[in-house]
mmCIF file of C-alpha atoms and ligand atoms in Angstrom:
data_model
loop_
_atom_site.group_PDB
_atom_site.id
_atom_site.type_symbol
_atom_site.label_atom_id
_atom_site.label_comp_id
_atom_site.label_asym_id
_atom_site.label_seq_id
_atom_site.Cartn_x
_atom_site.Cartn_y
_atom_site.Cartn_z
ATOM 1 C CA MET A 27 10.249 31.349 -15.476
ATOM 2 C CA THR A 28 6.481 31.321 -14.157
ATOM 3 C CA THR A 29 6.304 30.888 -10.472
ATOM 4 C CA TYR A 30 3.020 28.786 -9.337
ATOM 5 C CA ALA A 31 1.734 29.022 -5.742
ATOM 6 C CA VAL A 32 -1.003 26.144 -4.407
ATOM 7 C CA THR A 33 -2.816 27.084 -1.200
ATOM 8 C CA GLY A 34 -3.948 24.144 0.668
ATOM 9 C CA ALA A 35 -0.815 22.155 -0.378
ATOM 10 C CA THR A 36 -0.958 19.713 2.208
ATOM 11 C CA GLY A 37 -4.431 18.610 1.438
ATOM 12 C CA GLY A 38 -5.970 15.871 -1.132
ATOM 13 C CA LEU A 39 -6.597 18.222 -3.850
ATOM 14 C CA GLY A 40 -3.575 20.709 -3.457
ATOM 15 C CA ALA A 41 -1.208 18.000 -2.794
ATOM 16 C CA ALA A 42 -2.450 16.406 -6.236
ATOM 17 C CA ALA A 43 -2.069 19.419 -8.139
ATOM 18 C CA VAL A 44 1.492 20.108 -7.030
ATOM 19 C CA ALA A 45 2.249 16.551 -7.921
ATOM 20 C CA ALA A 46 0.673 17.097 -11.329
ATOM 21 C CA LEU A 47 2.818 20.603 -11.703
ATOM 22 C CA ARG A 48 5.885 18.682 -11.320
ATOM 23 C CA THR A 49 4.864 15.920 -13.567
ATOM 24 C CA LYS A 50 3.800 18.292 -16.147
ATOM 25 C CA GLY A 51 7.498 19.573 -15.993
ATOM 26 C CA VAL A 52 7.127 22.559 -13.695
ATOM 27 C CA PRO A 53 10.501 22.771 -11.651
ATOM 28 C CA ALA A 54 9.818 22.145 -7.804
ATOM 29 C CA SER A 55 11.710 25.741 -6.932
ATOM 30 C CA ASP A 56 9.464 27.314 -9.104
ATOM 31 C CA ILE A 57 6.302 25.963 -6.998
ATOM 32 C CA VAL A 58 5.295 27.625 -3.725
ATOM 33 C CA ALA A 59 3.164 25.602 -1.405
ATOM 34 C CA VAL A 60 1.150 27.978 0.966
ATOM 35 C CA VAL A 61 0.464 25.647 4.110
ATOM 36 C CA ARG A 62 -0.684 26.421 7.466
ATOM 37 C CA ASP A 63 1.538 23.897 9.010
ATOM 38 C CA ALA A 64 4.768 23.494 7.977
ATOM 39 C CA ALA A 65 5.552 19.901 9.712
ATOM 40 C CA LYS A 66 2.952 18.483 7.229
ATOM 41 C CA ALA A 67 5.031 20.042 3.977
ATOM 42 C CA GLU A 68 8.125 17.824 4.834
ATOM 43 C CA SER A 69 8.248 15.767 1.838
ATOM 44 C CA LEU A 70 7.312 18.805 -0.628
ATOM 45 C CA ALA A 71 10.320 20.773 1.132
ATOM 46 C CA ALA A 72 12.395 17.607 0.707
ATOM 47 C CA ASP A 73 11.144 17.444 -3.235
ATOM 48 C CA GLY A 74 12.442 21.152 -3.469
ATOM 49 C CA VAL A 75 9.272 22.814 -3.289
ATOM 50 C CA VAL A 76 9.467 26.386 -1.639
ATOM 51 C CA VAL A 77 6.949 25.759 1.485
ATOM 52 C CA ARG A 78 5.726 29.310 2.802
ATOM 53 C CA VAL A 79 3.470 29.250 6.022
ATOM 54 C CA ALA A 80 0.120 31.355 5.826
ATOM 55 C CA PRO A 81 -3.098 30.596 7.299
ATOM 56 C CA TYR A 82 -6.208 31.974 5.450
ATOM 57 C CA GLU A 83 -6.790 33.891 8.552
ATOM 58 C CA ASP A 84 -3.522 35.752 8.438
ATOM 59 C CA PRO A 85 -2.986 38.648 5.587
ATOM 60 C CA ASP A 86 0.090 39.640 6.621
ATOM 61 C CA ALA A 87 1.670 36.075 5.872
ATOM 62 C CA LEU A 88 -0.367 35.722 2.807
ATOM 63 C CA ALA A 89 1.154 38.648 1.596
ATOM 64 C CA ALA A 90 4.653 37.526 2.115
ATOM 65 C CA ALA A 91 3.794 34.308 0.889
ATOM 66 C CA LEU A 92 2.344 35.227 -2.083
ATOM 67 C CA THR A 93 5.309 37.801 -3.011
ATOM 68 C CA GLY A 94 6.899 36.774 -6.388
ATOM 69 C CA VAL A 95 4.125 34.622 -7.705
ATOM 70 C CA ASP A 96 2.591 34.659 -11.136
ATOM 71 C CA ARG A 97 0.057 32.210 -10.893
ATOM 72 C CA LEU A 98 -2.301 30.892 -7.873
ATOM 73 C CA LEU A 99 -4.520 27.762 -7.326
ATOM 74 C CA LEU A 100 -6.376 29.008 -4.149
ATOM 75 C CA VAL A 101 -7.968 25.763 -2.838
ATOM 76 C CA SER A 102 -11.126 26.521 -1.140
ATOM 77 C CA SER A 103 -11.173 26.346 2.269
ATOM 78 C CA PRO A 104 -12.394 23.424 4.040
ATOM 79 C CA THR A 105 -14.293 25.704 6.844
ATOM 80 C CA ILE A 106 -17.949 26.337 5.726
ATOM 81 C CA GLY A 107 -19.192 29.759 7.004
ATOM 82 C CA GLN A 108 -15.632 31.232 7.201
ATOM 83 C CA ARG A 109 -14.920 30.466 3.614
ATOM 84 C CA THR A 110 -15.592 33.793 2.105
ATOM 85 C CA ALA A 111 -13.370 35.891 4.736
ATOM 86 C CA GLN A 112 -10.711 33.445 4.044
ATOM 87 C CA HIS A 113 -10.677 33.453 0.674
ATOM 88 C CA THR A 114 -10.889 37.492 0.721
ATOM 89 C CA ASN A 115 -7.876 37.336 2.554
ATOM 90 C CA VAL A 116 -6.134 35.368 0.029
ATOM 91 C CA ILE A 117 -7.561 37.071 -2.914
ATOM 92 C CA SER A 118 -6.533 40.731 -1.484
ATOM 93 C CA ALA A 119 -2.990 39.419 -0.612
ATOM 94 C CA ALA A 120 -2.563 37.873 -4.319
ATOM 95 C CA ALA A 121 -3.918 41.431 -5.900
ATOM 96 C CA ALA A 122 -1.449 43.215 -3.774
ATOM 97 C CA ALA A 123 1.243 40.851 -4.552
ATOM 98 C CA GLY A 124 0.230 41.343 -8.627
ATOM 99 C CA VAL A 125 -0.249 37.692 -9.170
ATOM 100 C CA ALA A 126 -1.581 37.650 -12.521
ATOM 101 C CA VAL A 127 -3.886 34.694 -12.749
ATOM 102 C CA ILE A 128 -6.077 32.888 -9.886
ATOM 103 C CA ALA A 129 -7.745 29.515 -10.302
ATOM 104 C CA TYR A 130 -10.244 28.891 -7.765
ATOM 105 C CA THR A 131 -11.555 25.473 -6.841
ATOM 106 C CA SER A 132 -15.257 26.264 -7.054
ATOM 107 C CA LEU A 133 -18.390 23.863 -7.121
ATOM 108 C CA VAL A 134 -19.900 22.496 -10.270
ATOM 109 C CA ASN A 135 -23.173 24.426 -11.363
ATOM 110 C CA ALA A 136 -22.311 27.156 -8.514
ATOM 111 C CA PRO A 137 -24.464 30.151 -10.037
ATOM 112 C CA ASP A 138 -27.462 28.056 -9.840
ATOM 113 C CA SER A 139 -26.817 25.698 -7.355
ATOM 114 C CA PRO A 140 -29.349 24.884 -4.979
ATOM 115 C CA LEU A 141 -27.131 23.692 -2.232
ATOM 116 C CA GLY A 142 -26.117 25.814 0.745
ATOM 117 C CA LEU A 143 -22.489 25.412 0.378
ATOM 118 C CA ALA A 144 -22.954 26.987 -3.080
ATOM 119 C CA ASP A 145 -23.212 30.407 -1.512
ATOM 120 C CA GLU A 146 -19.556 30.881 -0.408
ATOM 121 C CA HIS A 147 -18.178 29.516 -3.720
ATOM 122 C CA ARG A 148 -20.524 32.345 -5.447
ATOM 123 C CA GLU A 149 -19.372 34.847 -3.230
ATOM 124 C CA THR A 150 -15.701 33.861 -3.896
ATOM 125 C CA GLU A 151 -16.229 34.038 -7.900
ATOM 126 C CA ALA A 152 -17.682 37.503 -7.427
ATOM 127 C CA LEU A 153 -14.447 38.505 -5.610
ATOM 128 C CA LEU A 154 -12.475 37.313 -8.289
ATOM 129 C CA ALA A 155 -14.251 38.931 -11.042
ATOM 130 C CA ASP A 156 -13.062 42.229 -9.687
ATOM 131 C CA PHE A 157 -9.628 41.060 -8.240
ATOM 132 C CA GLY A 158 -7.992 42.940 -11.150
ATOM 133 C CA GLY A 159 -6.269 39.821 -12.823
ATOM 134 C CA ASP A 160 -7.327 36.910 -14.517
ATOM 135 C CA HIS A 161 -9.129 34.217 -13.150
ATOM 136 C CA ILE A 162 -10.053 30.659 -14.091
ATOM 137 C CA LEU A 163 -13.119 28.981 -12.178
ATOM 138 C CA LEU A 164 -12.454 25.327 -11.714
ATOM 139 C CA ARG A 165 -16.249 24.323 -10.744
ATOM 140 C CA ASN A 166 -15.379 20.680 -9.250
ATOM 141 C CA GLY A 167 -17.983 18.127 -9.385
ATOM 142 C CA TRP A 168 -18.343 15.856 -6.384
ATOM 143 C CA TYR A 169 -15.256 13.885 -5.073
ATOM 144 C CA TRP A 170 -15.913 9.936 -5.909
ATOM 145 C CA GLU A 171 -13.980 9.463 -2.543
ATOM 146 C CA ASN A 172 -16.998 10.993 -0.656
ATOM 147 C CA PHE A 173 -19.061 7.878 -1.152
ATOM 148 C CA LEU A 174 -16.132 5.485 0.241
ATOM 149 C CA ALA A 175 -17.756 5.711 3.547
ATOM 150 C CA ASN A 176 -21.070 4.167 2.277
ATOM 151 C CA VAL A 177 -19.236 0.922 1.100
ATOM 152 C CA GLU A 178 -19.220 -0.962 3.958
ATOM 153 C CA PRO A 179 -22.771 -0.219 5.372
ATOM 154 C CA ALA A 180 -24.024 -0.715 1.991
ATOM 155 C CA SER A 181 -22.339 -4.046 1.453
ATOM 156 C CA ALA A 182 -23.482 -5.169 4.757
ATOM 157 C CA ASN A 183 -26.774 -4.219 4.407
ATOM 158 C CA GLY A 184 -27.382 -4.798 0.964
ATOM 159 C CA ALA A 185 -28.638 -1.730 0.592
ATOM 160 C CA LEU A 186 -27.402 1.926 -0.340
ATOM 161 C CA LEU A 187 -29.457 4.472 1.385
ATOM 162 C CA GLY A 188 -30.017 7.948 0.073
ATOM 163 C CA ALA A 189 -32.410 10.397 -1.114
ATOM 164 C CA ALA A 190 -31.277 11.553 -4.230
ATOM 165 C CA GLY A 191 -33.929 9.546 -6.286
ATOM 166 C CA THR A 192 -32.721 9.313 -10.140
ATOM 167 C CA GLY A 193 -30.354 12.194 -9.488
ATOM 168 C CA ARG A 194 -27.344 11.842 -11.132
ATOM 169 C CA VAL A 195 -23.875 12.723 -9.932
ATOM 170 C CA ALA A 196 -21.176 13.794 -12.339
ATOM 171 C CA GLY A 197 -17.896 12.908 -9.857
ATOM 172 C CA ALA A 198 -14.459 12.797 -10.075
ATOM 173 C CA ALA A 199 -11.631 11.159 -8.299
ATOM 174 C CA ARG A 200 -10.022 14.113 -6.331
ATOM 175 C CA ALA A 201 -6.598 13.514 -7.599
ATOM 176 C CA GLU A 202 -8.156 14.002 -11.261
ATOM 177 C CA LEU A 203 -9.558 17.172 -10.148
ATOM 178 C CA GLY A 204 -6.044 18.138 -8.977
ATOM 179 C CA GLU A 205 -4.785 17.270 -12.133
ATOM 180 C CA ALA A 206 -6.758 19.268 -14.100
ATOM 181 C CA ALA A 207 -6.338 22.130 -11.900
ATOM 182 C CA ALA A 208 -2.663 22.230 -12.564
ATOM 183 C CA ALA A 209 -3.261 21.606 -16.496
ATOM 184 C CA ALA A 210 -5.475 24.881 -16.288
ATOM 185 C CA LEU A 211 -3.321 26.784 -14.170
ATOM 186 C CA ILE A 212 -0.243 25.718 -16.717
ATOM 187 C CA ASP A 213 -2.273 27.024 -19.737
ATOM 188 C CA GLY A 214 -3.209 30.281 -18.039
ATOM 189 C CA THR A 215 -5.790 31.190 -19.925
ATOM 190 C CA PRO A 216 -9.382 32.622 -18.230
ATOM 191 C CA ALA A 217 -12.051 30.302 -18.211
ATOM 192 C CA VAL A 218 -15.074 28.672 -16.519
ATOM 193 C CA TYR A 219 -14.720 24.801 -16.392
ATOM 194 C CA GLU A 220 -17.538 22.711 -15.103
ATOM 195 C CA LEU A 221 -15.497 19.547 -13.861
ATOM 196 C CA GLY A 222 -17.300 16.255 -13.774
ATOM 197 C CA GLY A 223 -16.587 12.683 -14.936
ATOM 198 C CA PRO A 224 -18.939 9.871 -15.919
ATOM 199 C CA SER A 225 -22.387 10.657 -14.904
ATOM 200 C CA SER A 226 -24.040 8.081 -12.217
ATOM 201 C CA SER A 227 -27.069 7.539 -10.534
ATOM 202 C CA TYR A 228 -27.263 6.346 -6.938
ATOM 203 C CA ALA A 229 -28.330 2.961 -8.603
ATOM 204 C CA ASP A 230 -25.157 2.792 -10.502
ATOM 205 C CA LEU A 231 -23.352 3.403 -7.318
ATOM 206 C CA ALA A 232 -24.789 0.776 -5.420
ATOM 207 C CA ALA A 233 -24.366 -1.476 -8.247
ATOM 208 C CA ALA A 234 -20.481 -0.792 -8.188
ATOM 209 C CA ILE A 235 -20.228 -1.267 -4.609
ATOM 210 C CA GLY A 236 -22.090 -4.626 -4.884
ATOM 211 C CA ASP A 237 -19.428 -5.677 -7.995
ATOM 212 C CA ALA A 238 -16.478 -4.373 -5.879
ATOM 213 C CA THR A 239 -17.708 -6.358 -2.588
ATOM 214 C CA GLY A 240 -18.782 -9.584 -4.160
ATOM 215 C CA THR A 241 -22.381 -8.786 -2.625
ATOM 216 C CA THR A 242 -25.710 -7.807 -3.999
ATOM 217 C CA VAL A 243 -26.616 -4.118 -3.416
ATOM 218 C CA VAL A 244 -29.297 -2.367 -4.407
ATOM 219 C CA TYR A 245 -30.354 1.409 -4.050
ATOM 220 C CA ARG A 246 -33.331 2.322 -1.392
ATOM 221 C CA ASP A 247 -34.351 5.842 -2.003
ATOM 222 C CA LEU A 248 -35.896 7.228 0.671
ATOM 223 C CA PRO A 249 -37.797 10.816 1.407
ATOM 224 C CA VAL A 250 -35.154 13.464 2.488
ATOM 225 C CA GLY A 251 -36.063 13.539 6.498
ATOM 226 C CA ASP A 252 -36.229 9.465 6.412
ATOM 227 C CA TYR A 253 -32.710 9.307 5.360
ATOM 228 C CA ARG A 254 -31.803 11.999 7.762
ATOM 229 C CA GLU A 255 -33.105 9.897 10.537
ATOM 230 C CA ALA A 256 -31.611 6.850 8.860
ATOM 231 C CA LEU A 257 -28.137 8.537 9.312
ATOM 232 C CA LEU A 258 -28.824 9.704 12.828
ATOM 233 C CA GLU A 259 -29.760 6.147 13.756
ATOM 234 C CA ALA A 260 -26.689 5.113 12.246
ATOM 235 C CA GLY A 261 -24.403 6.971 14.394
ATOM 236 C CA THR A 262 -23.905 10.295 12.144
ATOM 237 C CA PRO A 263 -23.606 13.582 13.935
ATOM 238 C CA GLU A 264 -26.609 15.889 13.712
ATOM 239 C CA GLY A 265 -24.670 18.633 11.175
ATOM 240 C CA LEU A 266 -23.381 15.824 8.866
ATOM 241 C CA ALA A 267 -26.630 14.071 8.729
ATOM 242 C CA ALA A 268 -28.536 17.318 7.839
ATOM 243 C CA PHE A 269 -25.752 18.205 5.260
ATOM 244 C CA LEU A 270 -25.925 14.893 3.509
ATOM 245 C CA ALA A 271 -29.560 14.907 3.232
ATOM 246 C CA GLU A 272 -29.719 18.266 1.896
ATOM 247 C CA THR A 273 -27.011 17.397 -0.565
ATOM 248 C CA ASP A 274 -28.964 14.277 -1.547
ATOM 249 C CA ALA A 275 -32.133 16.776 -1.877
ATOM 250 C CA GLY A 276 -29.840 18.754 -4.247
ATOM 251 C CA ILE A 277 -28.569 15.849 -6.368
ATOM 252 C CA ALA A 278 -32.226 14.913 -6.993
ATOM 253 C CA GLN A 279 -32.455 18.142 -8.344
ATOM 254 C CA GLY A 280 -29.292 17.665 -10.769
ATOM 255 C CA ALA A 281 -27.123 19.954 -8.354
ATOM 256 C CA LEU A 282 -24.003 17.907 -8.986
ATOM 257 C CA ASP A 283 -24.488 16.518 -12.650
ATOM 258 C CA THR A 284 -22.962 17.859 -15.455
ATOM 259 C CA SER A 285 -22.245 16.718 -19.171
ATOM 260 C CA SER A 286 -19.207 19.469 -19.738
ATOM 261 C CA PRO A 287 -16.098 17.650 -21.561
ATOM 262 C CA SER A 288 -13.798 19.816 -19.469
ATOM 263 C CA LEU A 289 -12.620 17.443 -17.498
ATOM 264 C CA GLN A 290 -11.610 14.895 -20.191
ATOM 265 C CA GLN A 291 -10.166 18.066 -21.961
ATOM 266 C CA LEU A 292 -8.023 19.016 -19.366
ATOM 267 C CA LEU A 293 -6.653 15.627 -18.572
ATOM 268 C CA GLY A 294 -6.121 14.449 -22.158
ATOM 269 C CA ARG A 295 -8.205 11.316 -21.393
ATOM 270 C CA THR A 296 -11.494 9.710 -19.978
ATOM 271 C CA PRO A 297 -11.848 10.665 -16.023
ATOM 272 C CA GLY A 298 -12.360 7.711 -13.824
ATOM 273 C CA THR A 299 -15.588 6.142 -12.685
ATOM 274 C CA PHE A 300 -16.806 5.595 -9.131
ATOM 275 C CA ALA A 301 -15.827 2.022 -9.607
ATOM 276 C CA ASP A 302 -12.187 3.030 -10.544
ATOM 277 C CA THR A 303 -11.844 5.222 -7.344
ATOM 278 C CA LEU A 304 -13.721 2.163 -5.383
ATOM 279 C CA ARG A 305 -11.128 -0.393 -6.820
ATOM 280 C CA SER A 306 -8.178 1.879 -5.820
ATOM 281 C CA SER A 307 -9.262 2.337 -2.214
ATOM 282 C CA ARG A 308 -9.329 -1.299 -2.091
ATOM 283 C CA ALA A 309 -6.244 -2.352 -3.444
HETATM 284 N N1 NAP B 14 -15.938 18.813 -4.674
HETATM 285 C C1 NAP B 14 -15.984 17.899 -3.079
HETATM 286 O O1 NAP B 14 -16.495 16.809 -3.110
HETATM 287 C C2 NAP B 14 -15.385 18.422 -2.267
HETATM 288 C C3 NAP B 14 -15.266 17.585 -0.838
HETATM 289 C C4 NAP B 14 -14.669 17.665 0.328
HETATM 290 C C5 NAP B 14 -14.135 19.305 0.294
HETATM 291 N N2 NAP B 14 -14.405 20.063 -1.122
HETATM 292 C C6 NAP B 14 -13.566 21.197 -0.988
HETATM 293 O O2 NAP B 14 -12.353 21.340 -1.772
HETATM 294 C C7 NAP B 14 -11.209 21.831 -0.961
HETATM 295 C C8 NAP B 14 -10.087 20.981 -1.147
HETATM 296 O O3 NAP B 14 -10.467 19.708 -0.643
HETATM 297 P P1 NAP B 14 -9.417 18.610 -0.045
HETATM 298 O O4 NAP B 14 -10.112 17.075 -0.234
HETATM 299 O O5 NAP B 14 -8.154 18.970 -0.610
HETATM 300 O O6 NAP B 14 -9.499 18.896 1.316
HETATM 301 P P2 NAP B 14 -8.314 18.613 2.559
HETATM 302 O O7 NAP B 14 -7.544 17.560 2.341
HETATM 303 O O8 NAP B 14 -9.466 18.768 3.838
HETATM 304 O O9 NAP B 14 -7.380 19.940 2.847
HETATM 305 C C9 NAP B 14 -7.861 21.231 3.130
HETATM 306 C C10 NAP B 14 -6.401 21.949 2.756
HETATM 307 O O10 NAP B 14 -6.675 23.158 3.322
HETATM 308 C C11 NAP B 14 -5.732 23.670 4.369
HETATM 309 N N3 NAP B 14 -6.425 24.734 5.353
HETATM 310 C C12 NAP B 14 -7.786 24.495 6.140
HETATM 311 N N4 NAP B 14 -7.704 25.305 6.749
HETATM 312 C C13 NAP B 14 -6.804 26.432 6.323
HETATM 313 C C14 NAP B 14 -6.552 27.765 7.059
HETATM 314 N N5 NAP B 14 -7.323 28.475 8.110
HETATM 315 N N6 NAP B 14 -5.448 28.246 6.321
HETATM 316 C C15 NAP B 14 -4.891 27.619 5.548
HETATM 317 N N7 NAP B 14 -5.146 26.509 5.196
HETATM 318 C C16 NAP B 14 -6.071 25.776 5.477
HETATM 319 C C17 NAP B 14 -5.737 22.143 4.941
HETATM 320 O O11 NAP B 14 -4.590 22.483 5.805
HETATM 321 P P3 NAP B 14 -3.825 21.256 6.788
HETATM 322 O O12 NAP B 14 -3.089 20.323 6.017
HETATM 323 O O13 NAP B 14 -2.946 21.632 8.035
HETATM 324 O O14 NAP B 14 -5.049 20.932 7.553
HETATM 325 C C18 NAP B 14 -5.286 21.433 3.898
HETATM 326 O O15 NAP B 14 -4.172 21.356 3.328
HETATM 327 C C19 NAP B 14 -11.600 21.502 0.182
HETATM 328 O O16 NAP B 14 -11.083 22.627 1.232
HETATM 329 C C20 NAP B 14 -13.224 22.059 0.329
HETATM 330 O O17 NAP B 14 -13.286 23.781 0.103
HETATM 331 C C21 NAP B 14 -14.553 19.507 -1.975
#
């Protein structure tokens, strides 16, 4: 018997990973959902999944939560700026508990990525190299879901705004990345996976939005500063506007593109397109 644990199990990716572990035949009682709010994990508990409460800030609770765990999926924290400290706590607790394999949701192209958010992923990857057990790097591509917020404004204005130029994004549906994580964890072999689906330009995304909404949508490329200004004028909070503009500048340099077949191999099928995610979101 192998006991699996998943952090962030009440979040989108963690929940998808737990569901995929179950679909792939792992008994619920062999899965530990590590959560910070047990109330959000009631459906997991009802399914028989073992729910343990352990915020990333609580080393003692993490140590208790990971007792008896063989393989851990460490879903990266959403709190930029605190991730490395939080991940350090999880990895230290896992080492103390004798966890044999940690799979970590990093960022596609992390070692060379120009994106600011890659820093903490690189730091976490370095921690894993010294953790004492085996590790699997799941370098996740951008979620297609990240672009759903653009759909209504783009269809209303007939233009998708951005600053990515002709840069391409090998995105993926979050649920497919969760499924891939489960497959890699069950396999358990140390590996580095660059995980992306069909590579798309912003012009491709604009065309998909047009198709889905029955409108004509073109991509309008702006200088990075102008794009940030346009986001601010549309009411986007300052920090988010800066983040989105910086991300587009990185996309223009290829930061979120990959031609790796790893996602297809882990899924055993062709990963979905942005149009697929868009269709599901509107169904
Ligand atoms: N590749 C991409 O495009 C992309 C986009 C967004 C995020 N990400 C990264 O991928 C991760 C997973 O994505 P997601 O969509 O599943 O995110 P999500 O839905 O926001 O889920 C994040 C999970 O982390 C848990 N969490 C947050 N702070 C915690 C803490 N201090 N201690 C313990 N648990 C904590 C949350 O618990 P609660 O349910 O209690 O809040 C939730 O279960 C994110 O956390 C982020 O690092 C990647």
